[in-house]
Tab-separated table of C-alpha atoms in Angstrom:
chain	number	residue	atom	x	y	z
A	25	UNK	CA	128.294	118.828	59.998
A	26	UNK	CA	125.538	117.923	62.041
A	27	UNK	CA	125.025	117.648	66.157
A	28	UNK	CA	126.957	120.637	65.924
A	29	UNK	CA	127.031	121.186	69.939
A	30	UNK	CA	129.620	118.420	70.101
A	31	UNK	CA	131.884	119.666	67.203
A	32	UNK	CA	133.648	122.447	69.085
A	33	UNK	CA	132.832	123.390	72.291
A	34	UNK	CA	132.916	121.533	75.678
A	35	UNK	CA	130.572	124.188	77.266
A	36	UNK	CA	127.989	123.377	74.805
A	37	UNK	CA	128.409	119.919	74.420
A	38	UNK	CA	125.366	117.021	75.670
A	39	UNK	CA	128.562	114.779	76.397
A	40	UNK	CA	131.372	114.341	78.120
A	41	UNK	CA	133.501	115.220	75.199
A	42	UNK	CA	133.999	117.200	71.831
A	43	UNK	CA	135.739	116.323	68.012
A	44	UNK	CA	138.217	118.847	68.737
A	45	UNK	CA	137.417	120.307	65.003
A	46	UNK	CA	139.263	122.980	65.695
A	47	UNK	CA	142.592	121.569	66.824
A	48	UNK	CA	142.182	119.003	64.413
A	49	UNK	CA	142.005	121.329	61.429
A	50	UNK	CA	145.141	123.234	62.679
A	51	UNK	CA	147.087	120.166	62.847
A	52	UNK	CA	145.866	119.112	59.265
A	53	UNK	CA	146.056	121.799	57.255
A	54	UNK	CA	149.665	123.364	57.433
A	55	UNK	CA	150.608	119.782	55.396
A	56	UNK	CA	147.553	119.557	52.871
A	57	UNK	CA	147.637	121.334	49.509
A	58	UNK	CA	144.913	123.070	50.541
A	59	UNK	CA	144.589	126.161	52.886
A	60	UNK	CA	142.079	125.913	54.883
A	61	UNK	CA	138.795	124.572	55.240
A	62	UNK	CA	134.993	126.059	56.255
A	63	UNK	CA	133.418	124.185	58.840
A	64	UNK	CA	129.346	124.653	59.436
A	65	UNK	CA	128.158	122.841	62.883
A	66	UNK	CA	124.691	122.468	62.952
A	67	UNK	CA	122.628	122.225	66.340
A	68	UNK	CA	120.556	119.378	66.763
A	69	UNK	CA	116.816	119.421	67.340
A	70	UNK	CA	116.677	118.178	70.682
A	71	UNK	CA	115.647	121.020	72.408
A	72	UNK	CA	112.386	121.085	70.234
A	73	UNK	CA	111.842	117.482	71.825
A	74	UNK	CA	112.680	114.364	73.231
A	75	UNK	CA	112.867	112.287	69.415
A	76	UNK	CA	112.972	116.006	67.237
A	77	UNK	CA	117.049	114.925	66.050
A	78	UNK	CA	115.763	111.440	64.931
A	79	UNK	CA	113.071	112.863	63.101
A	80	UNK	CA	115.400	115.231	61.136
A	81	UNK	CA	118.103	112.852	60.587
A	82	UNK	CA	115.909	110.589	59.012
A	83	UNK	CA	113.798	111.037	55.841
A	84	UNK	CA	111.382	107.943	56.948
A	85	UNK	CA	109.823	106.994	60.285
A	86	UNK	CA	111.608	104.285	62.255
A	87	UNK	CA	111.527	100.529	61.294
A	88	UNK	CA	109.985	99.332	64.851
A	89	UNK	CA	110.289	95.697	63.656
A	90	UNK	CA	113.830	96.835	65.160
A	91	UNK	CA	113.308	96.537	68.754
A	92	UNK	CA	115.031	98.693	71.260
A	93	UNK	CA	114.142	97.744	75.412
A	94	UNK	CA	114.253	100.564	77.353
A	95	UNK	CA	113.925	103.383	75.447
A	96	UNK	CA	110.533	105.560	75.695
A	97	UNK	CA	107.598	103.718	73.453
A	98	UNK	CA	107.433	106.917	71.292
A	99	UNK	CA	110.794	106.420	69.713
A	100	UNK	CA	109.020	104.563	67.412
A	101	UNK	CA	107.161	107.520	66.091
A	102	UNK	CA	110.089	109.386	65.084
A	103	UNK	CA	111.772	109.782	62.042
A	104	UNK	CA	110.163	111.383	58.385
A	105	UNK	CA	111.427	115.083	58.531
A	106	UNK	CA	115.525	114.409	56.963
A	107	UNK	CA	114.272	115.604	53.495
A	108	UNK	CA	112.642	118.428	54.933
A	109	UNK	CA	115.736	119.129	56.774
A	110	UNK	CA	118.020	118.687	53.565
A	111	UNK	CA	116.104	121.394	52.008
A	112	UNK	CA	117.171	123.752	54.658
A	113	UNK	CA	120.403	122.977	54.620
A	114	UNK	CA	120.884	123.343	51.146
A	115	UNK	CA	118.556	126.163	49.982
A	116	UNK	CA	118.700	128.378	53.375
A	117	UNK	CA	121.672	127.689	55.162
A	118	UNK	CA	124.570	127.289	52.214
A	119	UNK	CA	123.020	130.085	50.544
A	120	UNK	CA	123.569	132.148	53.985
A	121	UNK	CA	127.213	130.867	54.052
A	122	UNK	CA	128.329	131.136	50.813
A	123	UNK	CA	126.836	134.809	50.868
A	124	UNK	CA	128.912	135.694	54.044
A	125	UNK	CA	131.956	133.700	54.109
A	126	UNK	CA	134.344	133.317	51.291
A	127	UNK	CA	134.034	130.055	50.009
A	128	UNK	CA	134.036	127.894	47.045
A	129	UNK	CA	130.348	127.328	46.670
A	130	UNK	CA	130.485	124.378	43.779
A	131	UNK	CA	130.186	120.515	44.557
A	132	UNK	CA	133.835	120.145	44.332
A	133	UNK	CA	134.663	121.906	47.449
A	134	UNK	CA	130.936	121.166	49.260
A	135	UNK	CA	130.686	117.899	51.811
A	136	UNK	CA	128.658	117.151	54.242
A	137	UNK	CA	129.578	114.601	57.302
A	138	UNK	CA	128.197	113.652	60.709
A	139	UNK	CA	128.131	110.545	62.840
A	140	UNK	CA	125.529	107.890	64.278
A	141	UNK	CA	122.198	109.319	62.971
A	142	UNK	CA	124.175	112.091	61.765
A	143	UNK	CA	125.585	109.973	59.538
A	144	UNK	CA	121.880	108.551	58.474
A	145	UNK	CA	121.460	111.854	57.045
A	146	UNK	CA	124.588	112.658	55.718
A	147	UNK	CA	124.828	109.858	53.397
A	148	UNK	CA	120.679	110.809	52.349
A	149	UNK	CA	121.570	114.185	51.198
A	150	UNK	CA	124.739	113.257	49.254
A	151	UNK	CA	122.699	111.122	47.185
A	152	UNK	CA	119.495	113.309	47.306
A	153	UNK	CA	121.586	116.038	46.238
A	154	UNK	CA	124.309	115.125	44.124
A	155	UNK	CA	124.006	118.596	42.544
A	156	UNK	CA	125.648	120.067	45.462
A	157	UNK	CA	128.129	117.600	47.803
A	158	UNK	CA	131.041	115.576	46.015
A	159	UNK	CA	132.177	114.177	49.741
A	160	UNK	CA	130.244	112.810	52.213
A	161	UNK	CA	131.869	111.266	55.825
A	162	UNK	CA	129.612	108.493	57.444
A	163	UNK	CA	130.565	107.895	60.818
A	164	UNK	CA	129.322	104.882	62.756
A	165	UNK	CA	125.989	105.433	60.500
A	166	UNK	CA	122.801	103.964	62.833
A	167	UNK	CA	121.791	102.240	59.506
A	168	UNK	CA	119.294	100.045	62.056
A	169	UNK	CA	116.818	102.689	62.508
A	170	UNK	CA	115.462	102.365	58.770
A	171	UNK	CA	117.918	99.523	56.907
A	172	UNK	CA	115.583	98.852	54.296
A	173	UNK	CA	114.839	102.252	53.386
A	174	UNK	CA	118.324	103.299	52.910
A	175	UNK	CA	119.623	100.604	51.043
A	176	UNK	CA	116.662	100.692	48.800
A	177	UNK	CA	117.272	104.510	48.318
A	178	UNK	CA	121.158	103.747	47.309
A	179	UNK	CA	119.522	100.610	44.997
A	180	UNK	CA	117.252	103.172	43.256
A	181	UNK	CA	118.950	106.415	43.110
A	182	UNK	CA	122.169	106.234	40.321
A	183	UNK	CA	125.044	107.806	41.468
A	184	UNK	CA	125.992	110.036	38.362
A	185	UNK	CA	128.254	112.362	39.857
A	186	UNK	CA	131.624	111.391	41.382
A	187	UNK	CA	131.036	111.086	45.047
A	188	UNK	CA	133.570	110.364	47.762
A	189	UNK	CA	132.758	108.536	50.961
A	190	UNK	CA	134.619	108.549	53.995
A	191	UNK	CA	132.702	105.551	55.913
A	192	UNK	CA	133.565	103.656	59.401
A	193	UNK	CA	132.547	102.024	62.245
A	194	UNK	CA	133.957	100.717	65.969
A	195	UNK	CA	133.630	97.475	66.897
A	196	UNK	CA	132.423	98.758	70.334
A	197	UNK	CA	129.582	100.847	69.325
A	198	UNK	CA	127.364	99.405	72.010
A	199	UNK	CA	124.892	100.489	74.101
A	200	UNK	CA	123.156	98.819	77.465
A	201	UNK	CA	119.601	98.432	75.676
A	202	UNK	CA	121.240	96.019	73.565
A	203	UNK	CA	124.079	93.228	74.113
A	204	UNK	CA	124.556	93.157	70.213
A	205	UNK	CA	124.650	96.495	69.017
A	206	UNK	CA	128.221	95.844	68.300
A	207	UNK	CA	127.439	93.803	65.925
A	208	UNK	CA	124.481	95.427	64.372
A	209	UNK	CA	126.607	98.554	63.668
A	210	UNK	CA	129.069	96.518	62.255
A	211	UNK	CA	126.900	94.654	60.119
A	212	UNK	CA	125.315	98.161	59.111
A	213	UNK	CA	128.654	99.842	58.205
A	214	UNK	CA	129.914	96.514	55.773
A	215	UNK	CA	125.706	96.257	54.049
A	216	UNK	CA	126.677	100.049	53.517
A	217	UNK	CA	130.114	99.327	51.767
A	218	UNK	CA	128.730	96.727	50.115
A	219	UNK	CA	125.647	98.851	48.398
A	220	UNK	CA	128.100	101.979	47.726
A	221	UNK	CA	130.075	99.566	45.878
A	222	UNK	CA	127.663	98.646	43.024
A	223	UNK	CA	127.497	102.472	42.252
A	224	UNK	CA	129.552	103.336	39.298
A	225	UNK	CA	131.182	106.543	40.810
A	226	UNK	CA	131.692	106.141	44.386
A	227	UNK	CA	135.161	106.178	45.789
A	228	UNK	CA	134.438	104.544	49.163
A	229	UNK	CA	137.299	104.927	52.089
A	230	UNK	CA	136.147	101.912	54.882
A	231	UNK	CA	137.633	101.766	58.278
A	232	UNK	CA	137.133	99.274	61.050
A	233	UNK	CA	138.397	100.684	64.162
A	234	UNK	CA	139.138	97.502	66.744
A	235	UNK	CA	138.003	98.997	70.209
A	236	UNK	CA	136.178	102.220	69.397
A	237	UNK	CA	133.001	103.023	70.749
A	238	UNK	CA	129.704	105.063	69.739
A	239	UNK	CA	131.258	108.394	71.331
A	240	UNK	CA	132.687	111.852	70.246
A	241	UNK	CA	136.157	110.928	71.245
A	242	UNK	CA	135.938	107.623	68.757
A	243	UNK	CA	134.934	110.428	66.254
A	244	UNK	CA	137.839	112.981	67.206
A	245	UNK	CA	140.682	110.406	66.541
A	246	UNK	CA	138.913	109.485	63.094
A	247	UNK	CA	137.959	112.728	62.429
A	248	UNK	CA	141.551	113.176	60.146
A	249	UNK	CA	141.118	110.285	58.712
A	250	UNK	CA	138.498	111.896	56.944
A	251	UNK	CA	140.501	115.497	56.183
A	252	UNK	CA	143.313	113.411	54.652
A	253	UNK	CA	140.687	111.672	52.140
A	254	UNK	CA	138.998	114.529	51.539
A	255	UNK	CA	141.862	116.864	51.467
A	256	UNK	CA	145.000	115.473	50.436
């Protein structure tokens, strides 16, 4: 999972809040058929720089016909480094885990999952990488900072594998730079379903959570909404 300083930790956290992975897991897992799961939080970037998460959470720079008042002009020079950042996780970091920890290392029992432009990325590398994840969860993705590119990478890359998506969305996800990013994650979640759909072997999970906004504690109530999917 990605932005991995808000997964566990208040102490580490950027926000005001955590998922709670930890409690959440514990509650889960004593009623799942499963025993346990392996959870990998990966640190952002944005110590490296002011734009260095964007530009590994998404494989292609920013479309700047999308604008966004406020925010520092060079946000529209970020983006382009996700693939390169794909690559690590799959052919440095899962190699690390699965060498240290006892896991199941096939596609079966790999997913990846992560919210906002987490999300961006999560949903790249399931279909980059089919080979390797069979679940992917795709909280509130930030579909607007590259719409085209994404939904022409779902249109052109055939789903041949059986992938699972846990995908959802608040209808609060707002910010102050914009009166209608409501909307425009909304409308970014359902272009998402609707894409996913026309792939042969997707089994999509959609949620539309009246009220919920663009923060970890939105993500911490969902959050076993995607264990049962995943895990049940």
């Amino acid at each position: 999972m990605h932005d991995g300083q808000n997964l566990f930790d208040n102490s580490v956290s950027f926000g005001p809040h955590v998922w709670d992975i930890p409690e959440a897991v514990d509650a889960f897992f004593p009623n799942s058929q499963y025993d346990g799961v392996i959870i990998v939080g990966i640190d952002n970037a944005s110590s490296h720089g002011k734009f260095s998460r964007m530009d590994e959470y998404s494989p292609w720079p920013r479309n700047t016909s999308f604008p966004l008042p406020g925010w520092d002009p060079d946000v529209d020079y970020s983006g382009g480094k996700g693939a390169l950042y794909v690559d690590f996780i799959v052919n440095t970091l899962k190699n690390y885990i699965d060498s240290n920890f006892r896991t199941f290392p096939d596609r079966n029992n790999t997913a990846i999952a992560g919210s906002s432009m987490g999300a961006y990325i999560s949903l790249f590398a399931a279909i980059l990488r089919q080979d390797v994840f069979s679940k992917v969860g795709v909280f509130s993705p930030a579909l607007w900072f590259n719409d085209s590119a994404m939904l022409n990478f779902i249109q052109e890359n055939n789903i041949v594998e059986d992938l699972t998506v846990y995908l959802d969305v608040g209808t609060q996800e707002t910010s102050g730079m914009r009166e209608d990013f409501p909307e425009v994650y909304i409308s970014g979640a359902e272009k998402l379903c609707v894409s996913l759909r026309k792939q042969r072997n997707v089994t999509i999970d959609y949620h539309l959570w009246g009220g919920d906004t663009h923060s970890e504690s939105a993500w911490a109530k969902r959050f076993p909404e995607m264990l049962k999917l995943f895990y049940c």
